[in-house]
Amino acid sequence: MTVGPDGGYHLQEQIGFVLRKANQRHLAIFSARIGDLTPPQFAALAKLKEVGETSQNQLGSLIAMDAATVKGVIDRLKARGLVEIGKDGADKRRLLVSLTVEGRDLIERLVPLAAAITYETLAPLTQREASTLLRLLGRIA
Amino acid sequence: MTVGPDGGYHLQEQIGFVLRKANQRHLAIFSARIGDLTPPQFAALAKLKEVGETSQNQLGSLIAMDAATVKGVIDRLKARGLVEIGKDGADKRRLLVSLTVEGRDLIERLVPLAAAITYETLAPLTQREASTLLRLLGRIA
DNA sequence: GGCAATTCATTTGTATACGAATGATATCAA
DNA sequence: TTGATATCATTCGTATACAAATGAATTGCC
């Protein structure tokens, strides 16, 4: 399935290219509905709400971001007063990240929109197809 | 399918998150096999080989990159001597981008690897599943 | 012909991403 | 216990991405 009927090379049939385009469309839908936060920022807040206070690196691994990337995301959320940083008494290397009241309010207000974003992104598919796609995508992720 | 059995919110089931993770894995596979070029650079060269000389913006739209992004990609390829820039006599706004001999040699050598990359990325799936995934992904892209 | 709208490319600013190097701290094992 | 190893966070460098603003050139339309 990586080679077309003529045996030639077709960018459009490479998984990487299609993933990139699907991501682009999803991002457009996301920012139309949640202009205030980027998907990584949203993921960080949503995960913090789920697990409570954690170290920065731990949070990164929960949302699949390396240390350098998560730092930038947390820095920007901190600058907006949505998260706060504490020290870990037991391990002086660690930074404990937690939601502020504002952060909690915001993410609780936005979480319901996430379902709508996923719904709109998957709108070209039937429910059955959408669930197949999510399942298969999960297996290669 | 965006809500789990307990009715709660689960990041792992949001299409955006899964797309991002699938992309990460694909990128890792890509750079292990083609360390020399990024996927966008590869896409630009592959498309140039397919369509021949085109304007920068035209190339961008063929590979789904906006004008600002494509400029950076082309600049770096130009700096490495893989593409060259010419002027369009008929339209002085346009930059015509084309492969150099080195660029053509490189992309011809690398294109066969693309199939292997797609294959490895889709390895967790059966052939039938892989082709379903590509089809469905194409519909939401 | 001439002006409005459009297109092409560039620039600036912001936000992921990730590799690699570094310093501080913990842990583990001999 | 101490020395090697590992972990946590930071920093630097490079490479996408995209929005918005800009200037130059072209096109469309009356």
CSV table of C-alpha atoms (C1' of nucleotides) in Angstrom, one decimal:
chain,number,residue,atom,x,y,z
A,1,MET,CA,0.0,0.0,0.0
A,2,THR,CA,3.0,2.3,-0.2
A,3,VAL,CA,3.2,2.0,-3.9
A,4,GLY,CA,0.6,3.1,-6.3
A,5,PRO,CA,-1.0,1.2,-9.2
A,6,ASP,CA,1.8,2.4,-11.5
A,7,GLY,CA,4.5,1.2,-9.1
A,8,GLY,CA,5.8,4.7,-8.6
A,9,TYR,CA,6.3,6.7,-5.4
A,10,HIS,CA,3.4,8.7,-4.1
A,11,LEU,CA,3.9,11.0,-1.2
A,12,GLN,CA,0.2,11.1,-0.5
A,13,GLU,CA,0.3,7.4,0.3
A,14,GLN,CA,3.1,7.6,2.8
A,15,ILE,CA,1.9,7.3,6.4
A,16,GLY,CA,4.0,10.1,7.6
A,17,PHE,CA,2.6,12.6,5.1
A,18,VAL,CA,-1.0,11.6,5.8
A,19,LEU,CA,-0.4,11.8,9.6
A,20,ARG,CA,1.0,15.3,9.1
A,21,LYS,CA,-2.0,16.5,7.1
A,22,ALA,CA,-4.5,14.9,9.6
A,23,ASN,CA,-2.6,16.7,12.4
A,24,GLN,CA,-2.9,20.0,10.5
A,25,ARG,CA,-6.6,19.7,10.1
A,26,HIS,CA,-7.1,18.7,13.7
A,27,LEU,CA,-5.0,21.7,14.8
A,28,ALA,CA,-7.2,24.0,12.8
A,29,ILE,CA,-10.3,22.6,14.4
A,30,PHE,CA,-8.8,22.8,17.8
A,31,SER,CA,-7.7,26.4,17.6
A,32,ALA,CA,-11.1,27.4,16.2
A,33,ARG,CA,-12.8,25.9,19.3
A,34,ILE,CA,-10.1,26.6,21.9
A,35,GLY,CA,-8.2,29.6,20.7
A,36,ASP,CA,-6.9,30.3,24.1
A,37,LEU,CA,-4.7,27.2,24.5
A,38,THR,CA,-2.5,25.1,22.3
A,39,PRO,CA,-3.1,21.3,22.3
A,40,PRO,CA,0.1,20.6,24.3
A,41,GLN,CA,-0.9,23.2,26.9
A,42,PHE,CA,-4.4,21.7,27.0
A,43,ALA,CA,-2.9,18.2,27.4
A,44,ALA,CA,-0.7,19.4,30.3
A,45,LEU,CA,-3.6,21.0,32.2
A,46,ALA,CA,-5.9,18.1,31.6
A,47,LYS,CA,-3.3,15.6,32.8
A,48,LEU,CA,-2.5,17.7,35.9
A,49,LYS,CA,-6.2,17.8,36.7
A,50,GLU,CA,-6.3,14.0,36.4
A,51,VAL,CA,-3.2,13.1,38.4
A,52,GLY,CA,-2.7,16.1,40.7
A,53,GLU,CA,0.7,17.5,41.6
A,54,THR,CA,3.6,15.8,39.8
A,55,SER,CA,7.2,16.6,38.8
A,56,GLN,CA,7.8,18.3,35.6
A,57,ASN,CA,9.5,15.3,34.0
A,58,GLN,CA,6.8,12.9,35.2
A,59,LEU,CA,4.2,15.1,33.7
A,60,GLY,CA,6.1,15.2,30.4
A,61,SER,CA,6.2,11.4,30.2
A,62,LEU,CA,2.5,11.2,30.9
A,63,ILE,CA,1.8,13.4,27.9
A,64,ALA,CA,4.6,12.2,25.7
A,65,MET,CA,6.8,15.3,25.8
A,66,ASP,CA,10.5,15.3,26.4
A,67,ALA,CA,12.1,17.4,29.2
A,68,ALA,CA,13.0,20.3,27.0
A,69,THR,CA,9.6,20.6,25.5
A,70,VAL,CA,7.6,20.2,28.7
A,71,LYS,CA,9.7,23.0,30.3
A,72,GLY,CA,8.6,25.4,27.6
A,73,VAL,CA,5.0,24.5,27.9
A,74,ILE,CA,5.0,24.7,31.7
A,75,ASP,CA,6.9,28.0,31.7
A,76,ARG,CA,4.2,29.5,29.5
A,77,LEU,CA,1.4,28.1,31.6
A,78,LYS,CA,3.1,29.4,34.7
A,79,ALA,CA,3.5,32.9,33.2
A,80,ARG,CA,-0.3,32.9,32.7
A,81,GLY,CA,-0.9,31.8,36.2
A,82,LEU,CA,-2.5,28.5,35.3
A,83,VAL,CA,0.0,26.3,37.0
A,84,GLU,CA,2.4,26.8,39.9
A,85,ILE,CA,5.7,25.3,40.8
A,86,GLY,CA,6.7,23.9,44.2
A,87,LYS,CA,9.8,22.3,45.6
A,88,ASP,CA,10.0,18.6,46.5
A,89,GLY,CA,11.4,18.3,50.0
A,90,ALA,CA,12.4,14.7,49.5
A,91,ASP,CA,14.2,15.3,46.2
A,92,LYS,CA,15.8,18.6,45.6
A,93,ARG,CA,16.2,18.0,41.9
A,94,ARG,CA,12.4,18.0,41.4
A,95,LEU,CA,9.9,20.7,40.6
A,96,LEU,CA,6.4,19.9,41.5
A,97,VAL,CA,3.8,21.3,39.2
A,98,SER,CA,0.2,21.8,40.1
A,99,LEU,CA,-2.9,23.6,38.9
A,100,THR,CA,-3.8,27.0,40.3
A,101,VAL,CA,-7.4,27.8,40.9
A,102,GLU,CA,-7.5,29.6,37.6
A,103,GLY,CA,-5.9,26.7,35.9
A,104,ARG,CA,-8.4,24.3,37.4
A,105,ASP,CA,-11.3,26.5,36.5
A,106,LEU,CA,-10.1,26.9,32.9
A,107,ILE,CA,-9.5,23.2,32.2
A,108,GLU,CA,-12.8,22.2,33.8
A,109,ARG,CA,-14.5,24.6,31.5
A,110,LEU,CA,-12.6,23.4,28.4
A,111,VAL,CA,-12.6,19.7,28.9
A,112,PRO,CA,-16.2,19.3,27.5
A,113,LEU,CA,-15.0,21.0,24.3
A,114,ALA,CA,-12.4,18.3,23.7
A,115,ALA,CA,-15.1,15.8,22.9
A,116,ALA,CA,-16.5,18.2,20.3
A,117,ILE,CA,-13.1,18.7,18.8
A,118,THR,CA,-12.6,15.0,18.4
A,119,TYR,CA,-16.1,14.7,17.0
A,120,GLU,CA,-15.6,17.3,14.4
A,121,THR,CA,-12.2,16.0,13.4
A,122,LEU,CA,-13.7,12.6,12.9
A,123,ALA,CA,-16.8,13.9,11.2
A,124,PRO,CA,-15.9,12.7,7.7
A,125,LEU,CA,-16.2,9.1,9.1
A,126,THR,CA,-19.0,7.0,10.3
A,127,GLN,CA,-19.0,6.2,14.0
A,128,ARG,CA,-17.8,2.7,13.2
A,129,GLU,CA,-15.0,4.0,11.0
A,130,ALA,CA,-14.0,6.6,13.6
A,131,SER,CA,-13.7,4.0,16.3
A,132,THR,CA,-11.7,1.7,14.0
A,133,LEU,CA,-9.4,4.6,13.2
A,134,LEU,CA,-8.8,5.4,16.8
A,135,ARG,CA,-8.1,1.8,17.6
A,136,LEU,CA,-5.6,1.3,14.7
A,137,LEU,CA,-3.9,4.6,15.3
A,138,GLY,CA,-3.5,3.6,19.0
A,139,ARG,CA,-1.7,0.5,17.9
A,140,ILE,CA,1.0,2.4,15.9
A,141,ALA,CA,1.3,5.2,18.4
B,1,MET,CA,-15.7,7.0,21.5
B,2,THR,CA,-14.2,10.1,23.1
B,3,VAL,CA,-15.5,9.2,26.5
B,4,GLY,CA,-14.4,6.2,28.4
B,5,PRO,CA,-16.4,3.5,30.2
B,6,ASP,CA,-16.6,5.6,33.3
B,7,GLY,CA,-17.8,8.7,31.4
B,8,GLY,CA,-14.6,10.6,32.3
B,9,TYR,CA,-12.2,12.4,30.1
B,10,HIS,CA,-9.2,10.4,28.8
B,11,LEU,CA,-6.5,12.2,26.9
B,12,GLN,CA,-5.4,8.9,25.4
B,13,GLU,CA,-8.6,8.6,23.5
B,14,GLN,CA,-8.6,12.0,21.9
B,15,ILE,CA,-7.7,11.9,18.2
B,16,GLY,CA,-5.2,14.8,18.6
B,17,PHE,CA,-3.2,13.1,21.2
B,18,VAL,CA,-3.0,9.8,19.4
B,19,LEU,CA,-2.1,11.5,16.1
B,20,ARG,CA,0.7,13.3,17.9
B,21,LYS,CA,2.1,10.1,19.4
B,22,ALA,CA,1.8,8.2,16.1
B,23,ASN,CA,3.7,11.1,14.5
B,24,GLN,CA,6.4,10.9,17.1
B,25,ARG,CA,6.9,7.2,16.5
B,26,HIS,CA,7.0,7.7,12.8
B,27,LEU,CA,9.5,10.5,13.1
B,28,ALA,CA,11.8,8.2,15.2
B,29,ILE,CA,11.6,5.5,12.6
B,30,PHE,CA,12.2,8.0,9.8
B,31,SER,CA,15.3,9.5,11.3
B,32,ALA,CA,16.7,6.1,12.2
B,33,ARG,CA,16.6,5.3,8.5
B,34,ILE,CA,17.1,8.7,6.9
B,35,GLY,CA,19.2,10.7,9.4
B,36,ASP,CA,20.3,13.0,6.7
B,37,LEU,CA,17.0,14.6,5.9
B,38,THR,CA,13.9,15.6,7.8
B,39,PRO,CA,10.5,14.5,6.6
B,40,PRO,CA,9.6,17.9,5.3
B,41,GLN,CA,12.9,18.2,3.5
B,42,PHE,CA,12.3,14.7,2.0
B,43,ALA,CA,8.8,15.6,1.0
B,44,ALA,CA,10.1,18.8,-0.8
B,45,LEU,CA,12.8,16.9,-2.7
B,46,ALA,CA,10.4,14.0,-3.6
B,47,LYS,CA,7.8,16.4,-4.9
B,48,LEU,CA,10.3,18.4,-6.9
B,49,LYS,CA,11.5,15.2,-8.5
B,50,GLU,CA,7.9,14.4,-9.4
B,51,VAL,CA,6.7,17.7,-10.8
B,52,GLY,CA,10.0,19.3,-11.8
B,53,GLU,CA,10.7,23.0,-11.5
B,54,THR,CA,7.9,24.9,-9.6
B,55,SER,CA,7.5,28.1,-7.7
B,56,GLN,CA,8.2,28.1,-4.0
B,57,ASN,CA,4.5,28.6,-3.0
B,58,GLN,CA,3.3,26.1,-5.5
B,59,LEU,CA,5.6,23.5,-4.1
B,60,GLY,CA,4.4,24.4,-0.6
B,61,SER,CA,0.8,23.8,-1.5
B,62,LEU,CA,1.7,20.5,-3.1
B,63,ILE,CA,3.3,19.3,0.2
B,64,ALA,CA,0.9,21.1,2.5
B,65,MET,CA,3.2,23.7,3.9
B,66,ASP,CA,2.5,27.4,4.2
B,67,ALA,CA,4.7,30.0,2.6
B,68,ALA,CA,6.7,30.8,5.7
B,69,THR,CA,7.4,27.1,6.5
B,70,VAL,CA,8.4,26.2,2.9
B,71,LYS,CA,10.8,29.1,2.7
B,72,GLY,CA,12.8,27.7,5.7
B,73,VAL,CA,12.8,24.2,4.2
B,74,ILE,CA,14.0,25.4,0.8
B,75,ASP,CA,16.6,27.7,2.3
B,76,ARG,CA,18.2,24.8,4.1
B,77,LEU,CA,18.1,22.6,1.1
B,78,LYS,CA,19.6,25.4,-1.0
B,79,ALA,CA,22.3,25.8,1.6
B,80,ARG,CA,23.2,22.2,1.2
B,81,GLY,CA,23.2,22.4,-2.6
B,82,LEU,CA,20.3,20.1,-3.1
B,83,VAL,CA,18.0,22.6,-4.8
B,84,GLU,CA,18.6,25.8,-6.7
B,85,ILE,CA,16.6,28.9,-7.2
B,86,GLY,CA,15.8,30.6,-10.5
B,87,LYS,CA,13.8,33.6,-11.6
B,88,ASP,CA,10.6,33.4,-13.5
B,89,GLY,CA,10.8,35.7,-16.5
B,90,ALA,CA,7.0,35.9,-16.9
B,91,ASP,CA,6.3,36.7,-13.3
B,92,LYS,CA,8.9,38.6,-11.4
B,93,ARG,CA,7.4,37.7,-8.0
B,94,ARG,CA,8.1,34.0,-8.4
B,95,LEU,CA,11.1,32.0,-7.4
B,96,LEU,CA,11.5,28.8,-9.4
B,97,VAL,CA,12.8,25.9,-7.3
B,98,SER,CA,14.5,22.9,-8.9
B,99,LEU,CA,16.6,20.0,-8.0
B,100,THR,CA,20.4,20.1,-8.5
B,101,VAL,CA,22.2,17.1,-9.7
B,102,GLU,CA,23.1,16.3,-6.1
B,103,GLY,CA,19.5,16.7,-5.0
B,104,ARG,CA,18.3,14.4,-7.7
B,105,ASP,CA,20.9,11.8,-6.9
B,106,LEU,CA,20.1,11.9,-3.2
B,107,ILE,CA,16.3,11.7,-3.5
B,108,GLU,CA,16.6,8.9,-6.1
B,109,ARG,CA,18.7,7.0,-3.6
B,110,LEU,CA,16.4,7.7,-0.7
B,111,VAL,CA,12.9,7.2,-2.2
B,112,PRO,CA,13.2,3.4,-1.9
B,113,LEU,CA,13.7,3.8,1.8
B,114,ALA,CA,10.4,5.6,2.1
B,115,ALA,CA,8.5,2.4,1.5
B,116,ALA,CA,10.5,0.7,4.3
B,117,ILE,CA,9.7,3.5,6.7
B,118,THR,CA,6.0,3.3,6.0
B,119,TYR,CA,6.3,-0.5,6.3
B,120,GLU,CA,8.0,-0.3,9.7
B,121,THR,CA,5.6,2.3,11.0
B,122,LEU,CA,2.7,0.1,10.1
B,123,ALA,CA,4.4,-3.1,11.3
B,124,PRO,CA,2.1,-3.5,14.4
B,125,LEU,CA,-0.9,-3.9,12.0
B,126,THR,CA,-1.8,-6.6,9.5
B,127,GLN,CA,-1.7,-5.6,5.8
B,128,ARG,CA,-5.5,-5.3,5.8
B,129,GLU,CA,-5.5,-3.1,8.9
B,130,ALA,CA,-2.7,-0.9,7.5
B,131,SER,CA,-4.6,-0.3,4.4
B,132,THR,CA,-7.7,0.5,6.3
B,133,LEU,CA,-5.8,3.0,8.5
B,134,LEU,CA,-4.3,4.7,5.5
B,135,ARG,CA,-7.7,5.0,3.9
B,136,LEU,CA,-9.5,6.4,7.0
B,137,LEU,CA,-6.6,8.7,7.8
B,138,GLY,CA,-6.8,10.0,4.3
B,139,ARG,CA,-10.4,10.9,4.7
B,140,ILE,CA,-9.8,13.1,7.8
B,141,ALA,CA,-6.6,14.6,6.4
C,1,DG,C1',-5.9,52.4,-19.0
C,2,DG,C1',-6.2,52.3,-14.3
C,3,DC,C1',-7.5,50.9,-9.8
C,4,DA,C1',-8.9,47.3,-6.6
C,5,DA,C1',-8.2,42.8,-5.3
C,6,DT,C1',-5.1,39.0,-5.4
C,7,DT,C1',-0.9,36.5,-5.3
C,8,DC,C1',4.2,35.7,-4.3
C,9,DA,C1',7.7,35.9,-1.2
C,10,DT,C1',9.6,37.6,3.0
C,11,DT,C1',9.9,38.9,7.8
C,12,DT,C1',8.7,38.8,12.6
C,13,DG,C1',6.9,36.7,16.6
C,14,DT,C1',5.4,32.7,19.1
C,15,DA,C1',5.1,27.8,20.1
C,16,DT,C1',6.2,23.1,19.7
C,17,DA,C1',9.8,19.3,19.1
C,18,DC,C1',14.1,17.0,19.9
C,19,DG,C1',19.3,16.0,20.3
C,20,DA,C1',23.1,16.9,23.1
C,21,DA,C1',25.6,18.9,26.8
C,22,DT,C1',25.7,20.3,31.7
C,23,DG,C1',25.2,20.7,36.7
C,24,DA,C1',22.9,19.2,40.8
C,25,DT,C1',21.3,15.5,43.3
C,26,DA,C1',20.0,10.5,44.2
C,27,DT,C1',20.7,5.8,44.1
C,28,DC,C1',23.0,1.6,43.8
C,29,DA,C1',26.5,-1.6,44.5
C,30,DA,C1',30.9,-3.2,45.7
D,1,DT,C1',31.0,4.6,52.4
D,2,DT,C1',32.2,6.0,48.3
D,3,DG,C1',32.5,5.9,43.5
D,4,DA,C1',30.0,4.8,39.2
D,5,DT,C1',25.6,5.4,37.4
D,6,DA,C1',21.2,7.3,36.8
D,7,DT,C1',17.7,10.9,37.1
D,8,DC,C1',15.9,15.8,37.1
D,9,DA,C1',15.9,20.0,35.2
D,10,DT,C1',18.0,23.5,32.3
D,11,DT,C1',20.2,25.4,28.3
D,12,DC,C1',21.6,25.7,23.5
D,13,DG,C1',21.1,24.8,18.8
D,14,DT,C1',18.3,23.5,14.9
D,15,DA,C1',14.0,22.6,12.5
D,16,DT,C1',9.3,22.7,11.7
D,17,DA,C1',4.7,25.3,12.0
D,18,DC,C1',1.5,29.1,11.5
D,19,DA,C1',-0.5,33.9,12.1
D,20,DA,C1',0.0,38.5,10.8
D,21,DA,C1',2.1,42.3,8.5
D,22,DT,C1',4.6,44.0,4.5
D,23,DG,C1',6.2,45.2,-0.2
D,24,DA,C1',6.4,44.0,-5.0
D,25,DA,C1',4.1,42.4,-8.9
D,26,DT,C1',0.1,40.7,-11.4
D,27,DT,C1',-4.7,40.2,-12.5
D,28,DG,C1',-9.4,41.3,-13.0
D,29,DC,C1',-12.7,44.4,-14.0
D,30,DC,C1',-15.0,48.6,-15.4
